Amino acid sequence: MTAYTQETSIADLERGWLDEAIGLATDSVHNGGGPFGALIAKDGEVVAIGNNKVTSNLDPTAHGEVSAIRLACRELGTFSLDGCVLVTSCEPCPMCLSSALWARVDRIIYAADRDDAAVAGFDDRKFYDLFEKRPAELWPMAIERLHMPNRTAPFDAWLAKTDRVDY
C-alpha cells in the first residue's frame, strides 16, 4: 500500500491510491465481484480497502466504497471518518456518496465516472438522474407518506436520552 513520505508528493500519493483502487476493482472482477474498488486513507496511510461484493455476498449494499467505509470505521474505532479520504475506482453512486457524507469523509477522489459505468451496464447515471431530475411521482417505485400520530416517537426518545452520542 502506498504511504506518504517526504520523497512522495501528495499528488503522486493520490495517484498511487487511485491506481490501487483500480487494481482492487480489476482483481474483484477476477474473483467474482463487481468492477469497483475503494480505499480509505488518513494521514497519508491506507486504513482500509474494499471491493464490490454485491453478487458474491448477495447484498445490494456491498459496494466497494461502503465496504471500505465499514472496515475503516472498525479499524479506527469510530463511526466518523473525519480527516479521511475516500479513493475509489469510479465516481460513487448515490448510495455510496450518501454513505461517505454520513461517514463525514473529508474528500473523495475517483477515476472513472458515471458515464463510464453506464457503458459497462451499471445504473449509476440513471440513479443520479432519478435524484436530480425526476419528481417522486415518476420514480419506478411508489413512495408514499402515511400520517401517523406517533411518527415522532423515536425522535422524542432520542432527544430525551441524556447519554446519546450525536452523529
mmCIF file of C-alpha atoms in Angstrom:
data_model
loop_
_atom_site.group_PDB
_atom_site.id
_atom_site.type_symbol
_atom_site.label_atom_id
_atom_site.label_comp_id
_atom_site.label_asym_id
_atom_site.label_seq_id
_atom_site.Cartn_x
_atom_site.Cartn_y
_atom_site.Cartn_z
ATOM 1 C CA MET A 1 0.000 0.000 0.000
ATOM 2 C CA THR A 2 1.198 3.475 -0.829
ATOM 3 C CA ALA A 3 2.147 5.681 2.131
ATOM 4 C CA TYR A 4 3.217 9.310 2.164
ATOM 5 C CA THR A 5 6.938 10.015 2.547
ATOM 6 C CA GLN A 6 8.956 13.172 2.041
ATOM 7 C CA GLU A 7 10.050 11.839 -1.349
ATOM 8 C CA THR A 8 6.450 11.340 -2.461
ATOM 9 C CA SER A 9 4.286 14.349 -3.289
ATOM 10 C CA ILE A 10 0.628 14.386 -2.269
ATOM 11 C CA ALA A 11 -0.366 14.228 -5.962
ATOM 12 C CA ASP A 12 1.842 11.174 -6.503
ATOM 13 C CA LEU A 13 0.437 9.560 -3.372
ATOM 14 C CA GLU A 14 -3.142 10.139 -4.513
ATOM 15 C CA ARG A 15 -2.377 8.774 -7.987
ATOM 16 C CA GLY A 16 -0.880 5.715 -6.308
ATOM 17 C CA TRP A 17 -4.017 5.267 -4.229
ATOM 18 C CA LEU A 18 -6.187 5.626 -7.334
ATOM 19 C CA ASP A 19 -4.055 3.040 -9.090
ATOM 20 C CA GLU A 20 -4.513 0.767 -6.082
ATOM 21 C CA ALA A 21 -8.309 1.274 -6.148
ATOM 22 C CA ILE A 22 -8.373 0.453 -9.881
ATOM 23 C CA GLY A 23 -6.319 -2.670 -9.149
ATOM 24 C CA LEU A 24 -8.761 -3.670 -6.387
ATOM 25 C CA ALA A 25 -11.632 -3.251 -8.851
ATOM 26 C CA THR A 26 -9.902 -5.303 -11.524
ATOM 27 C CA ASP A 27 -8.993 -8.050 -9.034
ATOM 28 C CA SER A 28 -12.588 -8.008 -7.816
ATOM 29 C CA VAL A 29 -13.793 -8.908 -11.303
ATOM 30 C CA HIS A 30 -11.333 -11.814 -11.460
ATOM 31 C CA ASN A 31 -12.520 -13.026 -8.033
ATOM 32 C CA GLY A 32 -16.250 -12.984 -8.786
ATOM 33 C CA GLY A 33 -17.075 -9.475 -7.568
ATOM 34 C CA GLY A 34 -18.096 -6.321 -9.388
ATOM 35 C CA PRO A 35 -15.676 -3.900 -11.094
ATOM 36 C CA PHE A 36 -15.410 -1.394 -8.254
ATOM 37 C CA GLY A 37 -12.681 -0.911 -5.659
ATOM 38 C CA ALA A 38 -12.079 1.681 -2.965
ATOM 39 C CA LEU A 39 -9.859 2.579 -0.083
ATOM 40 C CA ILE A 40 -9.911 4.934 2.866
ATOM 41 C CA ALA A 41 -6.730 6.850 3.718
ATOM 42 C CA LYS A 42 -5.881 9.006 6.712
ATOM 43 C CA ASP A 43 -2.721 10.940 7.463
ATOM 44 C CA GLY A 44 -1.027 9.570 4.341
ATOM 45 C CA GLU A 45 -1.728 5.922 5.207
ATOM 46 C CA VAL A 46 -4.275 3.476 3.796
ATOM 47 C CA VAL A 47 -6.617 2.480 6.628
ATOM 48 C CA ALA A 48 -8.944 0.103 4.791
ATOM 49 C CA ILE A 49 -9.688 -1.329 1.368
ATOM 50 C CA GLY A 50 -12.897 -2.640 -0.140
ATOM 51 C CA ASN A 51 -14.235 -4.054 -3.336
ATOM 52 C CA ASN A 52 -17.675 -4.686 -4.746
ATOM 53 C CA LYS A 53 -19.244 -7.891 -3.380
ATOM 54 C CA VAL A 54 -22.849 -7.369 -4.444
ATOM 55 C CA THR A 55 -23.223 -10.647 -6.333
ATOM 56 C CA SER A 56 -20.791 -12.718 -4.281
ATOM 57 C CA ASN A 57 -22.440 -11.715 -0.971
ATOM 58 C CA LEU A 58 -25.956 -11.366 -2.395
ATOM 59 C CA ASP A 59 -26.008 -7.900 -0.823
ATOM 60 C CA PRO A 60 -27.007 -4.884 -2.950
ATOM 61 C CA THR A 61 -25.305 -2.565 -0.426
ATOM 62 C CA ALA A 62 -21.905 -4.324 -0.617
ATOM 63 C CA HIS A 63 -20.361 -1.712 -2.901
ATOM 64 C CA GLY A 64 -16.613 -1.149 -2.766
ATOM 65 C CA GLU A 65 -16.946 2.254 -1.123
ATOM 66 C CA VAL A 66 -19.389 1.030 1.523
ATOM 67 C CA SER A 67 -17.181 -1.988 2.237
ATOM 68 C CA ALA A 68 -14.132 0.271 2.686
ATOM 69 C CA ILE A 69 -16.090 2.704 4.887
ATOM 70 C CA ARG A 70 -17.340 -0.115 7.120
ATOM 71 C CA LEU A 71 -13.859 -1.581 7.550
ATOM 72 C CA ALA A 72 -12.248 1.833 8.139
ATOM 73 C CA CYS A 73 -14.744 2.610 10.889
ATOM 74 C CA ARG A 74 -13.938 -0.707 12.592
ATOM 75 C CA GLU A 75 -10.180 -0.167 12.162
ATOM 76 C CA LEU A 76 -10.325 3.367 13.571
ATOM 77 C CA GLY A 77 -12.911 2.540 16.242
ATOM 78 C CA THR A 78 -15.308 5.301 15.223
ATOM 79 C CA PHE A 79 -18.317 5.967 13.019
ATOM 80 C CA SER A 80 -16.834 9.276 11.881
ATOM 81 C CA LEU A 81 -14.167 9.251 9.182
ATOM 82 C CA ASP A 82 -13.403 12.921 9.663
ATOM 83 C CA GLY A 83 -9.892 13.543 8.356
ATOM 84 C CA CYS A 84 -10.113 10.664 5.866
ATOM 85 C CA VAL A 85 -10.093 10.499 2.082
ATOM 86 C CA LEU A 86 -12.244 8.031 0.113
ATOM 87 C CA VAL A 87 -10.393 6.920 -3.011
ATOM 88 C CA THR A 88 -12.466 4.930 -5.476
ATOM 89 C CA SER A 89 -12.071 3.439 -8.914
ATOM 90 C CA CYS A 90 -15.328 5.009 -10.087
ATOM 91 C CA GLU A 91 -17.473 8.008 -9.173
ATOM 92 C CA PRO A 92 -19.554 6.906 -6.185
ATOM 93 C CA CYS A 93 -23.171 6.032 -6.889
ATOM 94 C CA PRO A 94 -25.775 7.980 -4.880
ATOM 95 C CA MET A 95 -25.805 5.311 -2.123
ATOM 96 C CA CYS A 96 -22.015 5.393 -1.766
ATOM 97 C CA LEU A 97 -21.934 9.176 -1.928
ATOM 98 C CA SER A 98 -24.551 9.299 0.831
ATOM 99 C CA SER A 99 -22.545 6.798 2.875
ATOM 100 C CA ALA A 100 -19.448 8.976 2.504
ATOM 101 C CA LEU A 101 -21.441 12.012 3.604
ATOM 102 C CA TRP A 102 -22.758 10.152 6.667
ATOM 103 C CA ALA A 103 -19.231 8.934 7.439
ATOM 104 C CA ARG A 104 -18.018 12.543 7.231
ATOM 105 C CA VAL A 105 -15.053 11.808 4.955
ATOM 106 C CA ASP A 106 -13.176 14.988 4.094
ATOM 107 C CA ARG A 107 -12.698 14.270 0.412
ATOM 108 C CA ILE A 108 -13.493 11.830 -2.392
ATOM 109 C CA ILE A 109 -11.138 11.067 -5.266
ATOM 110 C CA TYR A 110 -12.288 8.896 -8.180
ATOM 111 C CA ALA A 111 -11.131 7.778 -11.626
ATOM 112 C CA ALA A 112 -13.961 6.576 -13.919
ATOM 113 C CA ASP A 113 -17.288 8.415 -13.876
ATOM 114 C CA ARG A 114 -20.994 7.556 -14.072
ATOM 115 C CA ASP A 115 -20.906 7.647 -17.869
ATOM 116 C CA ASP A 116 -18.082 5.087 -17.923
ATOM 117 C CA ALA A 117 -20.143 2.918 -15.542
ATOM 118 C CA ALA A 118 -23.205 3.249 -17.811
ATOM 119 C CA VAL A 119 -21.214 1.994 -20.816
ATOM 120 C CA ALA A 120 -20.426 -1.113 -18.745
ATOM 121 C CA GLY A 121 -24.126 -1.587 -17.947
ATOM 122 C CA PHE A 122 -24.330 -0.080 -14.455
ATOM 123 C CA ASP A 123 -27.264 2.106 -13.346
ATOM 124 C CA ASP A 124 -25.306 4.853 -11.572
ATOM 125 C CA ARG A 125 -26.203 7.527 -14.125
ATOM 126 C CA LYS A 126 -29.884 6.514 -14.109
ATOM 127 C CA PHE A 127 -29.978 6.769 -10.320
ATOM 128 C CA TYR A 128 -28.291 10.174 -10.370
ATOM 129 C CA ASP A 129 -30.826 11.294 -12.991
ATOM 130 C CA LEU A 130 -33.620 9.975 -10.806
ATOM 131 C CA PHE A 131 -32.488 12.076 -7.851
ATOM 132 C CA GLU A 132 -31.642 15.154 -9.879
ATOM 133 C CA LYS A 133 -34.408 15.385 -12.456
ATOM 134 C CA ARG A 134 -37.448 13.287 -11.665
ATOM 135 C CA PRO A 135 -40.292 14.204 -9.388
ATOM 136 C CA ALA A 136 -41.177 11.414 -6.954
ATOM 137 C CA GLU A 137 -44.341 10.521 -8.867
ATOM 138 C CA LEU A 138 -42.195 9.429 -11.848
ATOM 139 C CA TRP A 139 -39.950 7.100 -9.855
ATOM 140 C CA PRO A 140 -40.054 3.370 -10.687
ATOM 141 C CA MET A 141 -41.415 2.630 -7.189
ATOM 142 C CA ALA A 142 -44.179 4.149 -5.121
ATOM 143 C CA ILE A 143 -43.080 6.490 -2.351
ATOM 144 C CA GLU A 144 -45.867 7.384 -0.003
ATOM 145 C CA ARG A 145 -46.029 9.008 3.400
ATOM 146 C CA LEU A 146 -48.666 7.728 5.776
ATOM 147 C CA HIS A 147 -49.609 10.130 8.540
ATOM 148 C CA MET A 148 -49.202 8.541 11.961
ATOM 149 C CA PRO A 149 -49.897 10.291 15.259
ATOM 150 C CA ASN A 150 -46.790 8.718 16.858
ATOM 151 C CA ARG A 151 -44.482 9.473 13.929
ATOM 152 C CA THR A 152 -42.020 11.435 16.063
ATOM 153 C CA ALA A 153 -41.853 8.935 18.980
ATOM 154 C CA PRO A 154 -38.369 7.638 18.017
ATOM 155 C CA PHE A 155 -37.048 11.208 17.732
ATOM 156 C CA ASP A 156 -38.697 12.173 21.011
ATOM 157 C CA ALA A 157 -36.998 9.201 22.701
ATOM 158 C CA TRP A 158 -33.688 10.169 21.102
ATOM 159 C CA LEU A 159 -33.922 13.779 22.270
ATOM 160 C CA ALA A 160 -34.863 12.647 25.801
ATOM 161 C CA LYS A 161 -31.886 10.277 26.020
ATOM 162 C CA THR A 162 -29.279 12.072 28.101
ATOM 163 C CA ASP A 163 -26.414 9.749 27.218
ATOM 164 C CA ARG A 164 -26.932 9.760 23.459
ATOM 165 C CA VAL A 165 -23.976 10.063 21.095
ATOM 166 C CA ASP A 166 -24.821 12.660 18.474
ATOM 167 C CA TYR A 167 -23.798 11.997 14.895
#
